[in-house]
Amino acid sequence: GWYGLVGAPTDVGNVDCGAAEGPGALRAMGLPRRMGMVDRGDVRGPAYDGRPDATGSRSVRETAAWCAAVRDGVAGVLADGGFPLMLGGDHAMALGSIAAAAAHARQEGRNFFVLWFDAHPDFNTPETTPSGNTHGYPAALACGIGHPDLLSVGAFTPLIRPDRLIQFGVRDIDAGERANLLRIGVEFHEMDAVREKGLEALVAHTIARIQAAGGGHVHVSFDIDALDPAAAPGVGTPVSGGLTPAETVGAMRLLGASGLVRSLDIVEFAPRHDRDGMTALTVEQVLAGFMAGRTGQRALVA
Ligand code: ARG
Ligand code: MN
Ligand code: MN
Ligand code: MN
């Protein structure tokens, strides 16, 4: 199988945080070429508009346009038999890739799961957002709640059954957002649980649960701010106390080896906040771990 890179160089979801520069920076550093990816280029969309709409959300129209373009780019890779790797861009773009992956899973008659690695649940709605930034919305939108102009990016709603969304590494949860998660019934593993049980054990348990449910299409949405800022400072919304590169590489290797994962997002890389290329290096290690798992090789941690 081949990896089809779909770049989404935008930060319409996050007040000009610098995530728009992510795909270009990783290309300039040679990552897609080194990792043997097929570069399908960048999708395009409108510029950020910071004026909030009647719901207090910013750049909803722009986010919807970008997500629709991401959806079509990712759908194109899936239709061509590739493994889509959506490179953000801010995390709002995951609404587009999840819309494509969910439609593909439905078409192929597979159960659909999303594993979400993030410091944030991204489970706000216009009613609960403290910021109005649409990158705080995508997981909730995938579960069918949120701004109607964003829900319509998907061909159906909800794109995912809430009990099939599992989050890892969350540690910065807004009060209304936590209420949303509990009401909708999402499984989320906060950092204290990760420290207690181990990320790899949690992920192995999740893989076993998915296999017991008959397998399916697993989409992994990886926000780089899931990692500890000591290893990955190049993000717009860093939160201390995050995942180590070693445990993340291990978990990604398990996911690759499971054979269940059929699409992947890597989002929120903001090169302007990076130090000495260390975030890019960590991202490459995480990706290499996943790829090594898929081909049955041992993951190397530098
Ligand atoms: N919870 C905050 C908000 O809604 C931060 C969200 C951060 N999301 C992200 N994809 N980095 O604004
Ligand atoms: Mn397929
Ligand atoms: Mn996120
Ligand atoms: Mn985040």
Coordinates of C-alpha atoms and ligand atoms in Angstrom, one line a residue:
G1 CA 0.0 0.0 0.0
W2 CA 1.0 3.6 -0.5
Y3 CA 0.7 6.7 1.7
G4 CA -1.1 9.6 0.0
L5 CA -0.2 12.9 1.7
V6 CA -2.9 15.5 1.6
G7 CA -1.7 18.9 2.9
A8 CA -4.1 21.4 4.5
P9 CA -2.0 24.5 5.0
T10 CA -4.4 26.6 7.1
D11 CA -5.1 27.9 10.5
V12 CA -8.7 29.1 10.0
G13 CA -9.6 27.1 13.1
N14 CA -7.0 28.7 15.3
V15 CA -6.5 32.5 15.2
D16 CA -3.5 32.5 12.9
C17 CA -1.5 30.2 15.1
G18 CA 1.0 29.2 12.4
A19 CA -0.3 25.7 11.6
A20 CA -0.8 26.9 8.1
E21 CA 3.0 26.7 7.7
G22 CA 3.1 23.0 8.8
P23 CA 2.9 21.1 5.5
G24 CA 5.4 23.4 3.7
A25 CA 7.9 23.1 6.5
L26 CA 7.8 19.3 6.7
R27 CA 8.2 19.2 2.9
A28 CA 11.1 21.6 3.0
M29 CA 12.7 19.3 5.6
G30 CA 12.2 16.3 3.2
L31 CA 9.9 14.3 5.5
P32 CA 7.4 13.1 2.8
R33 CA 10.2 12.0 0.4
R34 CA 12.3 10.3 3.2
M35 CA 9.2 8.4 4.2
G36 CA 8.3 7.3 0.7
M37 CA 4.9 9.1 0.6
V38 CA 3.0 10.0 -2.5
D39 CA 2.5 13.8 -2.2
R40 CA -0.9 14.6 -3.5
G41 CA -0.3 18.3 -2.9
D42 CA -2.1 20.8 -0.8
V43 CA -5.8 21.5 -0.9
R44 CA -6.8 25.2 -1.0
G45 CA -9.3 27.4 0.8
P46 CA -10.1 30.9 1.9
A47 CA -8.1 33.1 4.4
Y48 CA -8.9 33.4 8.1
D49 CA -11.6 35.8 9.1
G50 CA -11.5 36.6 12.8
R51 CA -15.0 38.2 13.1
P52 CA -17.2 36.0 15.1
D53 CA -20.6 35.1 13.7
A54 CA -24.0 35.2 15.5
T55 CA -23.0 32.1 17.5
G56 CA -19.6 33.6 18.6
S57 CA -17.7 31.2 16.3
R58 CA -14.9 32.6 14.1
S59 CA -14.3 31.7 10.4
V60 CA -17.1 29.1 10.2
R61 CA -17.6 29.7 6.4
E62 CA -13.8 29.4 5.9
T63 CA -13.5 26.3 8.0
A64 CA -16.4 24.6 6.2
A65 CA -14.7 25.4 2.8
W66 CA -11.4 24.0 3.9
C67 CA -12.9 20.9 5.4
A68 CA -14.9 20.2 2.3
A69 CA -11.6 20.4 0.3
V70 CA -9.8 18.1 2.8
R71 CA -12.8 15.7 2.6
D72 CA -12.5 15.5 -1.2
G73 CA -8.7 15.2 -1.1
V74 CA -8.8 12.4 1.4
A75 CA -11.7 10.7 -0.4
G76 CA -9.6 10.8 -3.5
V77 CA -6.7 8.9 -1.9
L78 CA -9.1 6.3 -0.4
A79 CA -10.9 5.9 -3.8
D80 CA -7.5 5.3 -5.4
G81 CA -6.7 2.6 -2.9
G82 CA -4.1 4.5 -0.9
F83 CA -3.7 5.2 2.8
P84 CA -4.5 8.9 3.3
L85 CA -2.2 11.0 5.6
M86 CA -3.8 14.4 6.2
L87 CA -1.2 16.9 7.2
G88 CA -2.6 20.0 8.9
G89 CA -3.2 22.7 9.4
D90 CA -5.2 23.1 12.5
H91 CA -7.4 20.3 14.0
A92 CA -10.6 21.7 12.5
M93 CA -9.4 20.0 9.3
A94 CA -10.1 16.6 10.9
L95 CA -13.8 17.2 10.3
G96 CA -13.0 16.9 6.5
S97 CA -10.8 13.7 6.8
I98 CA -13.3 12.1 9.2
A99 CA -16.2 12.9 6.8
A100 CA -14.2 11.1 4.0
A101 CA -13.2 8.2 6.2
A102 CA -16.7 7.7 7.6
A103 CA -18.2 7.7 4.1
H104 CA -15.6 5.2 2.9
A105 CA -16.2 2.9 5.9
R106 CA -19.9 3.0 5.3
Q107 CA -19.5 2.3 1.6
E108 CA -17.3 -0.7 2.4
G109 CA -19.6 -2.0 5.2
R110 CA -17.1 -1.5 8.0
N111 CA -17.6 -0.3 11.5
F112 CA -16.0 3.2 11.9
F113 CA -13.9 4.2 14.9
V114 CA -11.9 7.3 15.6
L115 CA -8.9 7.4 18.0
W116 CA -8.1 10.9 19.0
F117 CA -4.7 11.8 20.5
D118 CA -4.7 15.3 21.9
A119 CA -4.1 17.5 24.9
H120 CA -7.7 18.8 24.2
P121 CA -10.9 16.9 23.5
D122 CA -11.9 19.4 20.8
F123 CA -15.5 18.7 22.0
N124 CA -16.7 22.3 22.2
T125 CA -19.9 23.6 20.6
P126 CA -20.7 27.2 19.9
E127 CA -22.6 27.1 23.3
T128 CA -19.5 26.0 25.3
T129 CA -16.5 27.4 23.4
P130 CA -14.3 29.8 25.4
S131 CA -12.6 31.0 22.3
G132 CA -14.8 30.8 19.2
N133 CA -12.0 28.9 17.5
T134 CA -13.3 26.1 15.3
H135 CA -10.3 23.8 16.0
G136 CA -12.1 23.3 19.4
Y137 CA -15.1 21.8 17.6
P138 CA -14.2 18.8 15.3
A139 CA -14.6 15.8 17.6
A140 CA -18.0 17.1 18.7
L141 CA -19.1 17.7 15.1
A142 CA -18.0 14.2 14.2
C143 CA -20.4 13.0 16.9
G144 CA -23.2 15.1 15.5
I145 CA -23.3 18.2 17.7
G146 CA -22.3 21.7 16.9
H147 CA -22.6 24.5 14.3
P148 CA -25.0 23.4 11.5
D149 CA -22.8 25.0 8.8
L150 CA -20.0 22.7 9.8
L151 CA -22.1 19.6 10.4
S152 CA -23.1 19.8 6.7
V153 CA -19.5 19.0 5.7
G154 CA -20.3 15.4 6.2
A155 CA -22.7 13.5 3.9
F156 CA -24.5 12.2 7.0
T157 CA -24.5 12.9 10.7
P158 CA -23.3 11.8 13.1
L159 CA -20.2 10.6 11.2
I160 CA -19.3 8.4 14.2
R161 CA -21.2 6.7 16.9
P162 CA -20.0 8.5 20.1
D163 CA -19.1 5.2 21.8
R164 CA -16.7 4.6 18.9
L165 CA -14.7 7.8 19.6
I166 CA -11.8 7.2 22.0
Q167 CA -9.5 10.0 23.2
F168 CA -6.0 9.7 24.7
G169 CA -3.8 12.2 26.5
V170 CA -6.4 14.9 27.1
R171 CA -5.5 17.3 30.0
D172 CA -7.0 20.7 29.1
I173 CA -10.8 20.4 29.1
D174 CA -13.2 23.3 29.3
A175 CA -16.0 23.0 31.8
G176 CA -18.8 23.0 29.2
E177 CA -16.7 20.7 27.0
R178 CA -16.4 18.1 29.7
A179 CA -20.2 18.2 30.2
N180 CA -20.6 17.6 26.4
L181 CA -18.3 14.6 26.6
L182 CA -20.1 13.1 29.5
R183 CA -23.6 13.7 28.0
I184 CA -22.7 12.3 24.6
G185 CA -20.8 9.3 26.1
V186 CA -17.3 9.6 24.7
E187 CA -14.5 7.5 26.2
F188 CA -11.6 9.8 27.1
H189 CA -8.4 8.8 28.9
E190 CA -6.9 11.8 30.7
M191 CA -3.2 12.0 31.4
D192 CA -3.6 10.7 35.0
A193 CA -5.1 7.5 33.6
V194 CA -2.4 7.3 30.9
R195 CA 0.3 7.6 33.7
E196 CA -1.4 5.0 35.8
K197 CA -2.2 2.4 33.1
G198 CA 0.3 3.2 30.4
L199 CA -0.5 4.5 26.9
E200 CA 0.4 1.3 25.2
A201 CA -1.8 -0.8 27.5
L202 CA -4.7 1.5 26.9
V203 CA -4.2 1.4 23.2
A204 CA -3.8 -2.4 23.2
H205 CA -7.1 -2.7 25.1
T206 CA -8.8 -0.4 22.6
I207 CA -7.5 -2.5 19.7
A208 CA -8.8 -5.7 21.3
R209 CA -12.2 -4.1 21.9
I210 CA -12.4 -3.0 18.2
Q211 CA -11.4 -6.5 17.1
A212 CA -14.0 -8.0 19.4
A213 CA -16.6 -5.7 17.7
G214 CA -15.7 -7.2 14.3
G215 CA -13.0 -4.8 13.3
G216 CA -13.6 -1.9 11.0
H217 CA -12.0 1.2 9.7
V218 CA -10.1 3.0 12.4
H219 CA -9.2 6.7 11.7
V220 CA -6.4 8.1 13.9
S221 CA -6.5 11.8 14.5
F222 CA -3.2 12.9 16.0
D223 CA -2.8 16.4 17.4
I224 CA 0.8 17.1 18.0
D225 CA 0.0 18.9 21.2
A226 CA -0.8 15.5 22.7
L227 CA 3.0 15.2 23.1
D228 CA 4.7 16.9 25.9
P229 CA 5.9 20.4 24.8
A230 CA 9.4 19.4 25.9
A231 CA 9.5 17.1 22.9
A232 CA 7.2 19.0 20.6
P233 CA 7.1 22.7 21.4
G234 CA 6.0 23.6 17.8
V235 CA 2.3 23.9 18.4
G236 CA -0.1 26.8 18.9
T237 CA -1.7 25.6 22.1
P238 CA 0.9 23.8 24.2
V239 CA -0.1 22.1 27.5
S240 CA 2.5 20.6 29.9
G241 CA 2.4 17.1 31.2
G242 CA 1.9 15.3 27.9
L243 CA 2.8 12.1 26.2
T244 CA 6.5 11.1 25.8
P245 CA 7.8 10.4 22.3
A246 CA 8.8 6.8 23.4
E247 CA 5.3 5.8 24.6
T248 CA 3.7 7.5 21.6
V249 CA 5.9 5.7 19.2
G250 CA 5.1 2.4 20.9
A251 CA 1.3 3.1 20.8
M252 CA 1.5 4.0 17.1
R253 CA 3.5 0.9 16.3
L254 CA 0.7 -1.2 18.0
L255 CA -1.9 0.7 15.9
G256 CA 0.1 0.1 12.7
A257 CA 0.5 -3.6 13.5
S258 CA -3.2 -4.0 14.2
G259 CA -4.0 -3.6 10.5
L260 CA -7.2 -1.7 11.5
V261 CA -6.0 1.9 10.8
R262 CA -6.9 3.0 7.3
S263 CA -6.5 6.8 7.6
L264 CA -4.5 9.2 9.7
D265 CA -4.3 13.0 10.5
I266 CA -1.2 14.7 11.8
V267 CA -2.3 18.2 12.7
E268 CA -1.3 21.5 14.5
F269 CA 2.4 21.6 13.7
A270 CA 3.3 25.3 13.9
P271 CA 6.9 25.5 12.8
R272 CA 7.3 29.1 14.0
H273 CA 7.0 27.8 17.6
D274 CA 9.5 24.9 17.0
R275 CA 13.0 24.8 18.5
D276 CA 15.9 23.4 16.5
G277 CA 13.5 21.2 14.4
M278 CA 12.7 19.0 17.4
T279 CA 9.0 18.9 16.8
A280 CA 9.5 17.9 13.2
L281 CA 11.9 15.1 14.4
T282 CA 9.4 13.9 17.0
V283 CA 6.6 13.8 14.4
E284 CA 8.8 11.8 12.0
Q285 CA 9.5 9.3 14.8
V286 CA 5.8 8.9 15.6
L287 CA 5.0 8.4 11.9
A288 CA 7.9 6.0 11.5
G289 CA 6.6 4.0 14.5
F290 CA 3.2 3.7 12.9
M291 CA 4.6 2.7 9.5
A292 CA 7.0 0.2 11.0
G293 CA 4.1 -1.4 12.8
R294 CA 2.2 -1.7 9.5
T295 CA 5.0 -3.5 7.8
G296 CA 5.9 -5.6 10.8
Q297 CA 9.3 -4.0 11.4
R298 CA 10.5 -3.0 14.8
A299 CA 10.1 0.7 15.6
L300 CA 13.3 2.6 16.1
V301 CA 13.3 5.4 18.7
A302 CA 16.3 7.7 18.2
Ligands
ARG1 N1 -10.5 24.1 24.3 C1 -9.9 25.3 23.6 C2 -10.9 25.9 22.7 O1 -11.9 25.5 22.4 C3 -8.6 24.9 22.9 C4 -8.8 24.0 21.8 C5 -7.5 23.5 21.2 N2 -7.7 22.7 20.1 C6 -6.7 22.3 19.3 N3 -7.0 21.6 18.2 N4 -5.4 22.6 19.5 O2 -10.5 27.0 22.1
MN2 MN -10.7 1.0 1.0
MN3 MN -6.8 19.1 18.7
MN4 MN -4.8 20.0 21.0

